[in-house]
Coordinates of C-alpha atoms and ligand atoms in Angstrom, one line a residue:
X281 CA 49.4 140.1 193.5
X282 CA 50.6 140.7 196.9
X283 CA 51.0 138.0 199.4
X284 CA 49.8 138.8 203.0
X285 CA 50.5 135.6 205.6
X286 CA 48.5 136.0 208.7
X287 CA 46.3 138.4 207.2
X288 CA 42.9 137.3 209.1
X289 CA 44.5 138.6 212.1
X290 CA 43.9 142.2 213.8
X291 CA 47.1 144.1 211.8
X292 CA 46.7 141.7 209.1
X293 CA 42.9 142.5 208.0
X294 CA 43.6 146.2 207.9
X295 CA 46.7 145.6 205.5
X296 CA 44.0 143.9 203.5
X297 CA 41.9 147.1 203.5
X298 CA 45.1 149.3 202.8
X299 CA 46.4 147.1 199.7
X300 CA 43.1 146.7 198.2
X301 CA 42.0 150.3 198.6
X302 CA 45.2 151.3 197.0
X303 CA 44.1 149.1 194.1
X304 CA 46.4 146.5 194.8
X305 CA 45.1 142.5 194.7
X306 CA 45.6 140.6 197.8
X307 CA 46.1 136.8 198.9
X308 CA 46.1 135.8 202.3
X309 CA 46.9 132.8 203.7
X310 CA 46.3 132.3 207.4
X311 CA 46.2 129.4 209.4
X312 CA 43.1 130.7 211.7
X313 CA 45.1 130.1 214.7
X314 CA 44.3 133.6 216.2
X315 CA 42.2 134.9 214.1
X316 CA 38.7 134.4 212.2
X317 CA 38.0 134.0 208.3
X318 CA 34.7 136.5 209.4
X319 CA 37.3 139.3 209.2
X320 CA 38.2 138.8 205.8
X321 CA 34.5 139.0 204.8
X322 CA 34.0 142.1 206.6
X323 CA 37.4 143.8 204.7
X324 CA 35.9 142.8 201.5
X325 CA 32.7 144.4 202.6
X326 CA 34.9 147.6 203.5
X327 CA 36.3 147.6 200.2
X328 CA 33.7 146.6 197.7
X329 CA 36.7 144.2 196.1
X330 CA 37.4 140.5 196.9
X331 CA 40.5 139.0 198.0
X332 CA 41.6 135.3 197.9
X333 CA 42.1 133.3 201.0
X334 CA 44.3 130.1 201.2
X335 CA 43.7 128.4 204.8
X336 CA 47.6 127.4 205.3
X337 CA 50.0 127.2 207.6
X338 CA 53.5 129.0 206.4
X339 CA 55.8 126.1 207.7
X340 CA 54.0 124.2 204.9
X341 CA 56.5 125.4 202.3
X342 CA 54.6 123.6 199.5
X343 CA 51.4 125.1 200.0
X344 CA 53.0 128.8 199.6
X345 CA 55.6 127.7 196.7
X346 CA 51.9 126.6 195.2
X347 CA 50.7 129.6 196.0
X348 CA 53.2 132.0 195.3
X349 CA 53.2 130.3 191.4
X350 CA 49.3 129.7 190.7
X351 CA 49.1 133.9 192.0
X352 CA 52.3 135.1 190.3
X353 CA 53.0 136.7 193.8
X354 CA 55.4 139.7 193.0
X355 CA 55.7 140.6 197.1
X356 CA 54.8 139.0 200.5
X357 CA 54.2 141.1 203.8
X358 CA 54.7 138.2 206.8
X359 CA 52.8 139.1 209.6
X360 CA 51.6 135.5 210.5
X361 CA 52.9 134.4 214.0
X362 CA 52.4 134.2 217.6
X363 CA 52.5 136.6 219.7
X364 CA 52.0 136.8 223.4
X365 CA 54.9 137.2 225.6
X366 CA 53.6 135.1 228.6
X367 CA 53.0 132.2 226.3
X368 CA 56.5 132.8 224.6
X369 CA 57.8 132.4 228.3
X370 CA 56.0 128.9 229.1
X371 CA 56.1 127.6 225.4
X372 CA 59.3 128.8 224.0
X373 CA 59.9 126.1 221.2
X374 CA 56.1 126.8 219.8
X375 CA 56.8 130.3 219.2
X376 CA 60.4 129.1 217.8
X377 CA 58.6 126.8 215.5
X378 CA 56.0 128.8 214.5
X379 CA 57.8 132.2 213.9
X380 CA 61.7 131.4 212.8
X381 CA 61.1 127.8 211.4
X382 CA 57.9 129.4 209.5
X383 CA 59.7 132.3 208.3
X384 CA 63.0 129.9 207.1
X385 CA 59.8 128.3 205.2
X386 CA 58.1 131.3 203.9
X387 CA 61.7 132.6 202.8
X388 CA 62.5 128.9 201.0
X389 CA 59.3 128.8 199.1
X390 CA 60.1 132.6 198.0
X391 CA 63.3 131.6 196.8
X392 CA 62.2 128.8 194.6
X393 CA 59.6 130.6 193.2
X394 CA 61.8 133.5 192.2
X395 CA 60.1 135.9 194.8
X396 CA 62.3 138.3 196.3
X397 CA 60.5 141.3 197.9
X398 CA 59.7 141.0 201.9
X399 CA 58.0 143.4 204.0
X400 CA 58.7 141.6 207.4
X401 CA 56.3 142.8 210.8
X402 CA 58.7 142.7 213.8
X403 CA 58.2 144.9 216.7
X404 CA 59.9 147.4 218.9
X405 CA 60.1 144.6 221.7
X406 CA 63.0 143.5 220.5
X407 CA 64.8 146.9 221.6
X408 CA 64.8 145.5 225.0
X409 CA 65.2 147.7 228.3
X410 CA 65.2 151.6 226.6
X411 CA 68.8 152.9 226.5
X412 CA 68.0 156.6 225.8
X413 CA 64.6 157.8 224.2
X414 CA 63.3 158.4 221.9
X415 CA 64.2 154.7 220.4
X416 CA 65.5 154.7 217.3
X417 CA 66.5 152.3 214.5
X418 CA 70.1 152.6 216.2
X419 CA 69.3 152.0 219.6
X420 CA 70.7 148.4 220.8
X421 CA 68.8 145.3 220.3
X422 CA 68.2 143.2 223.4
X423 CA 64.8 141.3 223.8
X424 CA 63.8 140.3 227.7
X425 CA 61.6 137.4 226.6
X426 CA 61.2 135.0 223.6
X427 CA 58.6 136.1 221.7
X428 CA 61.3 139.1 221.0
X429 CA 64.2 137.0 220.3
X430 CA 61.8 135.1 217.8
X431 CA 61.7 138.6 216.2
X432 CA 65.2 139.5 216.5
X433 CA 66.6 136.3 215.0
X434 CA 64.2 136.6 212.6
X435 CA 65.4 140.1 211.5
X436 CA 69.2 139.0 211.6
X437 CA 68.2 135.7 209.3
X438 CA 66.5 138.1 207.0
X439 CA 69.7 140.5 206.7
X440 CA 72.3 137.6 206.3
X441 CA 69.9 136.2 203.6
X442 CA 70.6 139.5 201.7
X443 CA 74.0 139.6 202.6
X444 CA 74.3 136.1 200.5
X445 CA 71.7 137.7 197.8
X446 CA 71.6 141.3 197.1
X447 CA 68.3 140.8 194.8
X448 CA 66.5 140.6 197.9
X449 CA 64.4 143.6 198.5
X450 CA 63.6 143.8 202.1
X451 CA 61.7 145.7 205.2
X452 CA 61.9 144.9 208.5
X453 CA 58.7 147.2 210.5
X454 CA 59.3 147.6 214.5
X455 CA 55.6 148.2 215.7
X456 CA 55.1 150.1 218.7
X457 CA 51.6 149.7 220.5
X458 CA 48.9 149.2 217.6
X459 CA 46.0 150.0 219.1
X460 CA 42.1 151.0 217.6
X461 CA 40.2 149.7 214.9
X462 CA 39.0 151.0 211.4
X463 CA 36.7 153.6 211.2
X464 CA 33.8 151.6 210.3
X465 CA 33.8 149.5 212.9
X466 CA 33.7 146.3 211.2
X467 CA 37.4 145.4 211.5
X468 CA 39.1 145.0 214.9
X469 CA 41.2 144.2 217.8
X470 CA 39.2 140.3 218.9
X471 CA 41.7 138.6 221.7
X472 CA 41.2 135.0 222.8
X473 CA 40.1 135.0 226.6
X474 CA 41.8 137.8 228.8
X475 CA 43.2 140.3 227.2
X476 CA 46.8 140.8 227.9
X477 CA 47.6 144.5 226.3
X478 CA 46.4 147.6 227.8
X479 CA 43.5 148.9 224.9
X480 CA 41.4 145.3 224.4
X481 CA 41.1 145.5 228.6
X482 CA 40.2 148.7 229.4
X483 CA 36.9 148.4 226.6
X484 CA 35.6 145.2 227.6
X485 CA 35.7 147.2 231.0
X486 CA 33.9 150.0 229.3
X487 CA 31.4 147.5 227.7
X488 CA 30.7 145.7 231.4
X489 CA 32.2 142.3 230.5
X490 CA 35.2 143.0 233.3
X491 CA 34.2 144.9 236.2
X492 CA 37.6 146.7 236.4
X493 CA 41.2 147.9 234.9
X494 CA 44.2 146.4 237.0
X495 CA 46.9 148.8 236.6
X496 CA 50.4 147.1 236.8
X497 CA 52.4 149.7 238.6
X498 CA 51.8 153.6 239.5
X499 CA 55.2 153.9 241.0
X500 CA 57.1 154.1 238.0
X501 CA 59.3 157.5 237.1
X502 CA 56.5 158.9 234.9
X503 CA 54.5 162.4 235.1
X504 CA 51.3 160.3 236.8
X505 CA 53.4 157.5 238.0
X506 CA 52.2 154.7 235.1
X507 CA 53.5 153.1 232.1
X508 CA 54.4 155.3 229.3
X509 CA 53.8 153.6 225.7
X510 CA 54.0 154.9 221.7
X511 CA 50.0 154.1 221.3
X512 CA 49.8 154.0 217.2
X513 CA 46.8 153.4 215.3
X514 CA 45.7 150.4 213.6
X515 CA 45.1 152.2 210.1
X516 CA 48.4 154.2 210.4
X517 CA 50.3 151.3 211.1
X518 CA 48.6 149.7 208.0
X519 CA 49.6 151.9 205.8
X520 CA 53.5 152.0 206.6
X521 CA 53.2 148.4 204.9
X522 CA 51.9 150.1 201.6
X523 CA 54.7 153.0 202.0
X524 CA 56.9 150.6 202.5
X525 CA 56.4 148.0 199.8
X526 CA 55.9 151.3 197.6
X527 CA 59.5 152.1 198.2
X528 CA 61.5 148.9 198.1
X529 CA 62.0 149.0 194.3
X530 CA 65.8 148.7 195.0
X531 CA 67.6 145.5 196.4
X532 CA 68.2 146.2 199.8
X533 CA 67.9 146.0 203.7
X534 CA 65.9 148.6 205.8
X535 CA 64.9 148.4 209.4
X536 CA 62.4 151.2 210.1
X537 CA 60.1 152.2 213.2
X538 CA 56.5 152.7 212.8
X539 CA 55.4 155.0 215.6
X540 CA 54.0 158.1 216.6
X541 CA 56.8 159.6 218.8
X542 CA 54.8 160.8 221.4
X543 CA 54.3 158.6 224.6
X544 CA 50.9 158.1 226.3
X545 CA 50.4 156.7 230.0
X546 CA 48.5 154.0 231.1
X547 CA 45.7 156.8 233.0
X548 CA 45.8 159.0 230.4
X549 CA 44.6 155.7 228.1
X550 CA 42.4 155.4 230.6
X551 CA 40.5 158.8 230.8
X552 CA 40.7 159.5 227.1
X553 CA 38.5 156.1 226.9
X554 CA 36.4 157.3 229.4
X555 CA 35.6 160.5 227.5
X556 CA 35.4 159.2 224.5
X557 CA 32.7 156.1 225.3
X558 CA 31.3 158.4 228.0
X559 CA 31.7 155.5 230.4
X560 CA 33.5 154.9 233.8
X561 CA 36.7 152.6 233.8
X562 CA 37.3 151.9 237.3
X563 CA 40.6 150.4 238.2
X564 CA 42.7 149.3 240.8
X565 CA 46.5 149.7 241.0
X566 CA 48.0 146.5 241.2
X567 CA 52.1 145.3 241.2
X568 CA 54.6 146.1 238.3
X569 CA 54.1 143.5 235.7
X570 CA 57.2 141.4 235.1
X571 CA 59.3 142.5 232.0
X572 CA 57.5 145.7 231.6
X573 CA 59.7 149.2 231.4
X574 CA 58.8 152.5 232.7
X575 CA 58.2 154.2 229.2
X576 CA 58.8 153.3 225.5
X577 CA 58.5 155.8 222.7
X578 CA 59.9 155.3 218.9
X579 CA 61.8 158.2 216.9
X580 CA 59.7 157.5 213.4
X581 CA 61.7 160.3 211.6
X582 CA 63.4 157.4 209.4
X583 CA 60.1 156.1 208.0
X584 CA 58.9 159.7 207.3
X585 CA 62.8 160.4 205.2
X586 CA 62.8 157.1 203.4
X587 CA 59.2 156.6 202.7
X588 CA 57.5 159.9 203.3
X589 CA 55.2 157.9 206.2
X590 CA 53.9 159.2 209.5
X591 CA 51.2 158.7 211.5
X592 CA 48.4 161.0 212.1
X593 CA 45.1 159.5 213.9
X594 CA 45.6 161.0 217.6
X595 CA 44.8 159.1 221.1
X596 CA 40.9 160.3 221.2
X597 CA 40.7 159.0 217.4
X598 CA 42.6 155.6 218.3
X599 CA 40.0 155.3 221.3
X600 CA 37.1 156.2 219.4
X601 CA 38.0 153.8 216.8
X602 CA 38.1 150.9 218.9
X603 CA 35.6 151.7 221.3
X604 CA 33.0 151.8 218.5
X605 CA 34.5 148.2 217.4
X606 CA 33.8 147.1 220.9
X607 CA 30.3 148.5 220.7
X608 CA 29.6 146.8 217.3
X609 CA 30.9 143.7 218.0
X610 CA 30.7 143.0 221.8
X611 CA 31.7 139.0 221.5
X612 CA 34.0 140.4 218.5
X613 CA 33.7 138.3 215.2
X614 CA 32.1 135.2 217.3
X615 CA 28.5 134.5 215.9
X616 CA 29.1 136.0 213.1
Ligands
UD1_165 C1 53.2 144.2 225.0 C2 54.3 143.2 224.9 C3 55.2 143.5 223.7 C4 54.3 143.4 222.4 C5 53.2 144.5 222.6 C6 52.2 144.5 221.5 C7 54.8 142.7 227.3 C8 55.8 142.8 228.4 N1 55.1 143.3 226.2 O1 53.8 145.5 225.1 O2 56.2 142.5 223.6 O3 55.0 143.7 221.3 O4 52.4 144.2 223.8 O5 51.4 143.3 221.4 O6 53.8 142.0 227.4 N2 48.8 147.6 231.3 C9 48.1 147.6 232.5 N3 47.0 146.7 232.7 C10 46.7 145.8 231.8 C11 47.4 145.7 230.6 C12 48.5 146.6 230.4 O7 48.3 148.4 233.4 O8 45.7 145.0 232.0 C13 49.9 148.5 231.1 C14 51.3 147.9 231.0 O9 51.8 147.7 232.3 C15 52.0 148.9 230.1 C16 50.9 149.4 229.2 O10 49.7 149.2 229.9 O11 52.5 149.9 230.9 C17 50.8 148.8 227.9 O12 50.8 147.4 228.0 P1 50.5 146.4 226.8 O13 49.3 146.9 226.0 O14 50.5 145.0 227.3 O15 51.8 146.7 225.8 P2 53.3 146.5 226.1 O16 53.6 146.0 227.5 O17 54.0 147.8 225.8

C-alpha cells in the first residue's frame, strides 16, 4: 500500500491514476485545503479500481502513524503543501508550518511506524536565478521567495535524516512547469480564484471567463522577447513518481529533475492554445512580474540514467489535454 499525502490535488490525483494503473493500491490523505474529494472519484472512475481516502492533515502525526499501521504502508510520496509564491511572500510562517513542520511530522510518524521509503515533490524553484542552462541536479540552490526555501530546507532535512539513518530510501523530484490534464478529461488543473501560473489563465481566457492574457514582460532576452519555461506534462510528470519509487530499492539519497529539456515561451504557449482550442487568446503586454527569470529549462538526462524516465507528451498534447479539461469542466470540480 502506497501512501500519497495531498493526493486530491492537481499532481496528486494523477499519481493516483499512475499507481493504481500500475496495479499498485493507494491511500491518500489530504486535508482538502486546495483541492476537492470530487477528484478522487473521478480517478477511481479512470481506473475502474478504488482507493482509500483519510481526510487528514499531515502535521497530525497520529492520524498518519494510524494510518501508516492499519494500511501496512510500505512507501509514502509527499506532495501535500502550499504552494503559491505570492502567498509564501505575505504568509511566510503558514507555508513554514504547513510544508517543513508537516514534513518533520510525516517523517516522525514514518519513523515510528518503521516506514522508510520517501518519494518527496520539491520543485526546480528552489534553483533560484539560472546560473548556466540547461539546469541540472548540480546547478546551485538558491530560492528568491519562501515557498522555495520551504522546499529547499525541506530537501536538506530529508538528506541529513539519511545521513543519521542510511535505511532511509529516498527521492527528492524538482518539477519544472506541470501543465495539462489527463487524457480523459476528468482529472485536472482547478485553481482557487485567479490563476497565478501561465496554462490555468490563458484557458479560462479561451473559455470566455477572462476577457484577456496579461503577459508579464516581452522585453526579456528571449527569441520573441517573453518568458521561456520547461512546460512538462501532468501524466509525464506522474509517472517519474512510479519510476522513481520503482527504483529506490537501495538505501539512499537522489535528487533528480523531472523535465522535458526543451524551453517554451510565454506566446508560443499562447498560439499553440490558440490552435489547438481553435480560439482567440488576446492579450496585453503588461510589466515584468517580480521574481520571475528570463528562461528556465531542466537537463532531465539524470532521471532517464537512473530510472530510465523521460517525458514524451509534446506542447500541442499538453494544450490539448488541458483545454479539453477546461471544456469539460468549465467551473472545474465545483458542482460536482
Ligand atoms: C511559478 C512559480 C514557481 C512554481 C511554479 C509552478 C513564480 C515566480 N514562480 O513558476 O515557484 O514552482 O509556478 O507552480 O510565481 N505568465 C504570464 N502571465 C500570467 C502568468 C504567467 O505572462 O498570467 C508568464 C510568467 O511571467 C512566466 C511564464 O508565464 O514567464 C510561466 O509562469 P508560471 O506559470 O507562473 O510559472 P513560473 O513563474 O515558471
Amino acid at each position: 500500500m502506497i501512501l500519497l499525502t495531498g493526493g486530491a490535488g492537481y499532481i496528486g490525483s494523477h499519481v493516483a491514476v499512475t499507481l493504481l494503473d500500475a496495479g499498485l493500491d493507494v491511500i491518500v490523505v489530504d486535508n482538502l485545503t486546495n483541492s476537492n474529494q470530487a477528484s478522487l472519484e473521478r480517478v477511481q472512475a479512470i481506473c475502474g479500481r478504488s482507493l482509500v481516502f483519510r481526510h487528514a492533515d499531515i502535521r497530525n502525526e497520529e492520524a498518519i502513524y494510524e494510518v501508516l499501521c492499519t494500511y501496512g504502508v510500505t512507501a509514502v510520496i509527499h506532495l501535500a503543501g502550499l504552494k503559491a509564491v505570492g502567498d509564501s511572500a505575505a504568509q511566510p510562517m503558514t507555508y513554514y508550518e504547513n510544508n517543513v513542520v508537516g514534513t518533520m511530522r510525516l517523517v516522525s510518524a514514518m519513523t515510528r511506524a518503521g516506514v522508510n521509503t520517501l518519494v518527496f515533490s520539491s520543485s526546480a524553484t528552489v534553483y533560484g536565478m539560472p546560473a548556466y542552462l540547461p539546469l541540472d541536479e548540480k546547478h546551485p540552490v538558491e530560492p528568491t521567495n519562501p515557498y522555495g526555501r520551504t522546499k529547499y530546507f525541506i530537501e536538506e532535512m530529508l538528506r541529513d535524516l539519511y545521513a543519521s539513518d542510511d535505511d532511509w530510501r529516498i527521492g527528492i523530484l524538482r518539477y519544472f512547469n506541470p501543465v495539462g490534464a489527463h487524457e480523459s478529461g476528468l482529472i485536472g488543473e482547478d485553481p482557487l480564484g485567479v490563476p497565478n501560473n501561465l496554462l490555468p489563465f490563458v484557458a479560462q481566457v479561451a473559455i470566455g471567463k477572462r476577457e484577456k492574457l496579461h503577459i508579464w514582460g516581452d522585453d526579456y532576452d528571449t527569441l520573441d522577447g517573453t518568458g521561456i519555461r520547461d512546460f512538462i506534462h501532468v501524466v509525464d510528470l506522474a509517472s517519474g513518481h512510479l519510476s522513481a519509487l520503482s527504483h529506490l530499492k537501495q538505501p539512499g539519497v537522489v535528487t533528480v529533475n523531472l523535465g522535458t529539456g526543451t524551453g517554451s515561451s510565454v506566446l508560443e504557449v499562447v498560439r499553440t492554445f490558440e490552435a489547438v482550442s481553435g480560439r482567440p487568446v488576446p492579450y496585453v503586454i503588461g510589466d515584468r512580474r517580480v521574481g520571475d527569470v528570463a528562461t528556465c529549462y531542466a537537463d532531465p538526462t539524470l532521471a532517464e540514467r537512473l530510472w530510465g524516465w523521460k517525458s514524451s507528451r509534446s506542447l500541442t498534447q499538453m494544450c490539448a489535454d488541458h483545454w479539453r479539461w477546461q471544456m469539460k469542466n468549465p467551473n472545474g470540480y465545483r458542482g460536482t
